[in-house]
Short mmCIF file of N, CA, C and O in Angstrom, two decimals:
data_model
loop_
_atom_site.label_atom_id
_atom_site.label_comp_id
_atom_site.label_asym_id
_atom_site.label_seq_id
_atom_site.Cartn_x
_atom_site.Cartn_y
_atom_site.Cartn_z
N MET A 23 11.13 23.18 -17.56
CA MET A 23 11.44 22.09 -16.66
C MET A 23 10.65 20.85 -17.08
O MET A 23 9.45 20.96 -17.37
N PRO A 24 11.28 19.66 -17.12
CA PRO A 24 10.56 18.47 -17.56
C PRO A 24 9.54 18.00 -16.52
O PRO A 24 9.59 18.38 -15.36
N LYS A 25 8.63 17.19 -17.02
CA LYS A 25 7.62 16.62 -16.12
C LYS A 25 8.27 15.63 -15.17
O LYS A 25 9.27 15.00 -15.51
N MET A 26 7.66 15.47 -13.97
CA MET A 26 8.14 14.46 -13.04
C MET A 26 7.58 13.11 -13.45
O MET A 26 6.42 13.00 -13.81
N LYS A 27 8.43 12.10 -13.41
CA LYS A 27 7.96 10.75 -13.74
C LYS A 27 7.40 10.08 -12.49
O LYS A 27 7.95 10.20 -11.41
N THR A 28 6.31 9.34 -12.68
CA THR A 28 5.73 8.53 -11.62
C THR A 28 6.54 7.26 -11.45
O THR A 28 6.98 6.67 -12.44
N ASN A 29 6.76 6.84 -10.22
CA ASN A 29 7.44 5.58 -9.94
C ASN A 29 6.50 4.45 -10.34
O ASN A 29 5.38 4.34 -9.83
N SER A 30 6.93 3.59 -11.27
CA SER A 30 6.06 2.54 -11.83
C SER A 30 5.58 1.56 -10.77
O SER A 30 4.44 1.08 -10.82
N GLY A 31 6.46 1.23 -9.80
CA GLY A 31 6.06 0.30 -8.75
C GLY A 31 5.01 0.89 -7.84
O GLY A 31 4.05 0.23 -7.45
N ALA A 32 5.16 2.18 -7.52
CA ALA A 32 4.20 2.85 -6.64
C ALA A 32 2.85 2.99 -7.32
O ALA A 32 1.80 2.85 -6.69
N LYS A 33 2.88 3.22 -8.62
CA LYS A 33 1.66 3.38 -9.40
C LYS A 33 0.76 2.15 -9.28
O LYS A 33 -0.46 2.26 -9.25
N LYS A 34 1.39 0.96 -9.18
CA LYS A 34 0.63 -0.28 -9.09
C LYS A 34 0.18 -0.60 -7.67
O LYS A 34 -0.72 -1.41 -7.48
N ARG A 35 0.82 -0.01 -6.68
CA ARG A 35 0.57 -0.40 -5.28
C ARG A 35 -0.36 0.51 -4.51
O ARG A 35 -0.91 0.11 -3.49
N PHE A 36 -0.54 1.75 -4.95
CA PHE A 36 -1.32 2.73 -4.19
C PHE A 36 -2.48 3.26 -4.99
O PHE A 36 -2.38 3.43 -6.21
N LYS A 37 -3.60 3.56 -4.29
CA LYS A 37 -4.76 4.20 -4.90
C LYS A 37 -5.16 5.37 -4.01
O LYS A 37 -5.08 5.29 -2.78
N ILE A 38 -5.59 6.46 -4.63
CA ILE A 38 -5.99 7.64 -3.87
C ILE A 38 -7.50 7.61 -3.70
O ILE A 38 -8.25 7.39 -4.65
N THR A 39 -7.95 7.82 -2.45
CA THR A 39 -9.38 7.82 -2.16
C THR A 39 -9.97 9.19 -2.51
O THR A 39 -9.23 10.14 -2.81
N GLY A 40 -11.28 9.30 -2.44
CA GLY A 40 -11.94 10.56 -2.75
C GLY A 40 -11.56 11.68 -1.81
O GLY A 40 -11.53 12.85 -2.20
N SER A 41 -11.26 11.34 -0.57
CA SER A 41 -10.90 12.36 0.42
C SER A 41 -9.43 12.72 0.37
O SER A 41 -8.98 13.58 1.13
N GLY A 42 -8.65 12.05 -0.49
CA GLY A 42 -7.24 12.39 -0.62
C GLY A 42 -6.30 11.48 0.15
O GLY A 42 -5.09 11.63 0.06
N ALA A 43 -6.85 10.54 0.91
CA ALA A 43 -6.00 9.58 1.62
C ALA A 43 -5.48 8.56 0.60
O ALA A 43 -6.00 8.46 -0.51
N ILE A 44 -4.45 7.81 0.98
CA ILE A 44 -3.86 6.83 0.07
C ILE A 44 -4.06 5.44 0.63
O ILE A 44 -3.67 5.16 1.76
N LYS A 45 -4.67 4.56 -0.18
CA LYS A 45 -4.92 3.18 0.23
C LYS A 45 -3.75 2.31 -0.17
O LYS A 45 -3.11 2.54 -1.20
N ARG A 46 -3.50 1.27 0.63
CA ARG A 46 -2.45 0.31 0.32
C ARG A 46 -2.88 -1.07 0.80
O ARG A 46 -3.77 -1.21 1.62
N GLN A 47 -2.20 -2.10 0.28
CA GLN A 47 -2.43 -3.48 0.72
C GLN A 47 -1.55 -3.76 1.94
O GLN A 47 -0.51 -3.13 2.10
N LYS A 48 -1.97 -4.71 2.76
CA LYS A 48 -1.14 -5.12 3.90
C LYS A 48 -0.09 -6.12 3.45
O LYS A 48 -0.29 -6.84 2.47
N ALA A 49 1.00 -6.16 4.17
CA ALA A 49 2.11 -7.06 3.84
C ALA A 49 1.91 -8.42 4.50
O ALA A 49 0.98 -8.61 5.29
N ASN A 50 2.78 -9.36 4.20
CA ASN A 50 2.84 -10.70 4.83
C ASN A 50 1.72 -11.64 4.42
O ASN A 50 1.31 -12.48 5.20
N ARG A 51 1.23 -11.53 3.20
CA ARG A 51 0.19 -12.46 2.77
C ARG A 51 0.56 -13.14 1.46
O ARG A 51 -0.30 -13.54 0.68
N SER A 52 1.86 -13.29 1.18
CA SER A 52 2.23 -13.87 -0.09
C SER A 52 2.69 -15.32 0.01
O SER A 52 2.46 -16.11 -0.90
N HIS A 53 3.33 -15.70 1.10
CA HIS A 53 3.79 -17.09 1.21
C HIS A 53 3.92 -17.47 2.69
O HIS A 53 3.72 -16.64 3.57
N ILE A 54 4.23 -18.74 2.94
CA ILE A 54 4.27 -19.32 4.29
C ILE A 54 2.95 -19.07 5.03
O ILE A 54 2.92 -18.62 6.17
N LEU A 55 1.85 -19.37 4.33
CA LEU A 55 0.53 -19.08 4.91
C LEU A 55 0.06 -20.19 5.85
O LEU A 55 -0.88 -19.98 6.62
N THR A 56 0.72 -21.34 5.83
CA THR A 56 0.27 -22.44 6.67
C THR A 56 0.52 -22.15 8.14
O THR A 56 -0.21 -22.65 9.01
N SER A 57 1.52 -21.32 8.44
CA SER A 57 1.83 -21.04 9.84
C SER A 57 1.03 -19.87 10.38
O SER A 57 1.13 -19.55 11.57
N LYS A 58 0.25 -19.21 9.55
CA LYS A 58 -0.55 -18.07 10.00
C LYS A 58 -1.98 -18.52 10.26
O LYS A 58 -2.51 -19.36 9.55
N THR A 59 -2.60 -17.94 11.27
CA THR A 59 -3.96 -18.34 11.62
C THR A 59 -4.95 -17.84 10.58
O THR A 59 -4.68 -16.89 9.84
N ARG A 60 -6.10 -18.47 10.56
CA ARG A 60 -7.16 -18.10 9.63
C ARG A 60 -7.58 -16.65 9.86
O ARG A 60 -7.79 -15.88 8.92
N LYS A 61 -7.68 -16.26 11.12
CA LYS A 61 -8.08 -14.88 11.47
C LYS A 61 -7.06 -13.87 10.97
O LYS A 61 -7.41 -12.82 10.44
N ARG A 62 -5.78 -14.20 11.14
CA ARG A 62 -4.72 -13.28 10.72
C ARG A 62 -4.72 -13.10 9.20
O ARG A 62 -4.60 -11.98 8.69
N LYS A 63 -4.90 -14.21 8.47
CA LYS A 63 -4.93 -14.13 7.01
C LYS A 63 -6.15 -13.35 6.53
O LYS A 63 -6.07 -12.57 5.58
N ARG A 64 -7.27 -13.52 7.21
CA ARG A 64 -8.50 -12.80 6.86
C ARG A 64 -8.32 -11.30 7.07
O ARG A 64 -8.72 -10.49 6.23
N ASN A 65 -7.67 -10.92 8.18
CA ASN A 65 -7.45 -9.50 8.47
C ASN A 65 -6.43 -8.88 7.53
O ASN A 65 -6.46 -7.67 7.30
N LEU A 66 -5.53 -9.67 6.97
CA LEU A 66 -4.54 -9.15 6.03
C LEU A 66 -5.15 -8.85 4.66
O LEU A 66 -4.53 -8.17 3.85
N ARG A 67 -6.37 -9.36 4.41
CA ARG A 67 -7.01 -9.12 3.11
C ARG A 67 -7.46 -7.67 2.95
O ARG A 67 -7.49 -7.16 1.85
N GLN A 68 -7.88 -7.03 4.06
CA GLN A 68 -8.42 -5.68 3.96
C GLN A 68 -7.34 -4.66 3.61
O GLN A 68 -6.20 -4.78 4.04
N ASP A 69 -7.74 -3.65 2.83
CA ASP A 69 -6.84 -2.54 2.55
C ASP A 69 -6.75 -1.65 3.78
O ASP A 69 -7.63 -1.69 4.64
N THR A 70 -5.69 -0.85 3.84
CA THR A 70 -5.53 0.08 4.94
C THR A 70 -4.98 1.37 4.36
O THR A 70 -4.67 1.44 3.16
N LEU A 71 -4.86 2.40 5.18
CA LEU A 71 -4.37 3.69 4.71
C LEU A 71 -2.89 3.84 5.01
O LEU A 71 -2.37 3.27 5.98
N VAL A 72 -2.22 4.60 4.17
CA VAL A 72 -0.81 4.90 4.39
C VAL A 72 -0.69 5.79 5.62
O VAL A 72 -1.48 6.72 5.80
N ASP A 73 0.28 5.51 6.47
CA ASP A 73 0.51 6.29 7.68
C ASP A 73 0.94 7.71 7.31
O ASP A 73 1.68 7.89 6.34
N PRO A 74 0.50 8.71 8.07
CA PRO A 74 0.88 10.10 7.75
C PRO A 74 2.39 10.33 7.71
O PRO A 74 2.87 11.18 6.95
N SER A 75 3.15 9.55 8.47
CA SER A 75 4.61 9.73 8.47
C SER A 75 5.24 9.29 7.15
O SER A 75 6.34 9.71 6.82
N ASN A 76 4.56 8.44 6.39
CA ASN A 76 5.07 7.98 5.10
C ASN A 76 4.41 8.68 3.91
O ASN A 76 4.76 8.41 2.76
N MET A 77 3.45 9.56 4.18
CA MET A 77 2.65 10.17 3.13
C MET A 77 3.50 10.96 2.13
O MET A 77 3.31 10.84 0.92
N ASN A 78 4.47 11.74 2.62
CA ASN A 78 5.29 12.55 1.70
C ASN A 78 6.09 11.68 0.75
O ASN A 78 6.22 12.00 -0.43
N ASN A 79 6.64 10.57 1.26
CA ASN A 79 7.41 9.67 0.40
C ASN A 79 6.54 9.06 -0.70
O ASN A 79 6.94 8.96 -1.85
N VAL A 80 5.33 8.65 -0.33
CA VAL A 80 4.43 8.03 -1.30
C VAL A 80 3.97 9.07 -2.34
O VAL A 80 3.96 8.78 -3.53
N LEU A 81 3.65 10.27 -1.89
CA LEU A 81 3.24 11.32 -2.81
C LEU A 81 4.37 11.66 -3.79
O LEU A 81 4.13 11.93 -4.96
N HIS A 82 5.58 11.64 -3.29
CA HIS A 82 6.74 11.92 -4.15
C HIS A 82 6.86 10.82 -5.22
O HIS A 82 7.13 11.12 -6.39
N CYS A 83 6.69 9.57 -4.83
CA CYS A 83 6.77 8.47 -5.79
C CYS A 83 5.66 8.54 -6.83
O CYS A 83 5.84 8.15 -7.98
N LEU A 84 4.49 9.05 -6.43
CA LEU A 84 3.37 9.16 -7.35
C LEU A 84 3.41 10.48 -8.12
O LEU A 84 2.48 10.77 -8.88
N ALA A 85 4.45 11.27 -7.93
CA ALA A 85 4.64 12.56 -8.61
C ALA A 85 3.49 13.51 -8.32
O ALA A 85 3.04 14.25 -9.20
N LEU A 86 3.00 13.50 -7.10
CA LEU A 86 1.89 14.39 -6.71
C LEU A 86 2.34 15.48 -5.75
O LEU A 86 1.52 16.29 -5.33
N ARG A 87 3.61 15.47 -5.40
CA ARG A 87 4.08 16.44 -4.43
C ARG A 87 4.90 17.52 -5.09
O ARG A 87 5.65 17.28 -5.99
#
């Protein structure tokens, strides 16, 4: 059976933490930033974890499932 290929887009967007959780960037910080508050833009900078309901899809894209 051939190896599973990793999804190239997912490879660039997700990182696995030491505990096995998956880190991701928050959305809505690429354009139209003038209408967003300073606090909102600052909070969008931090990474967050992938929700457990989406974990299987992300693992599949990363060829880890």
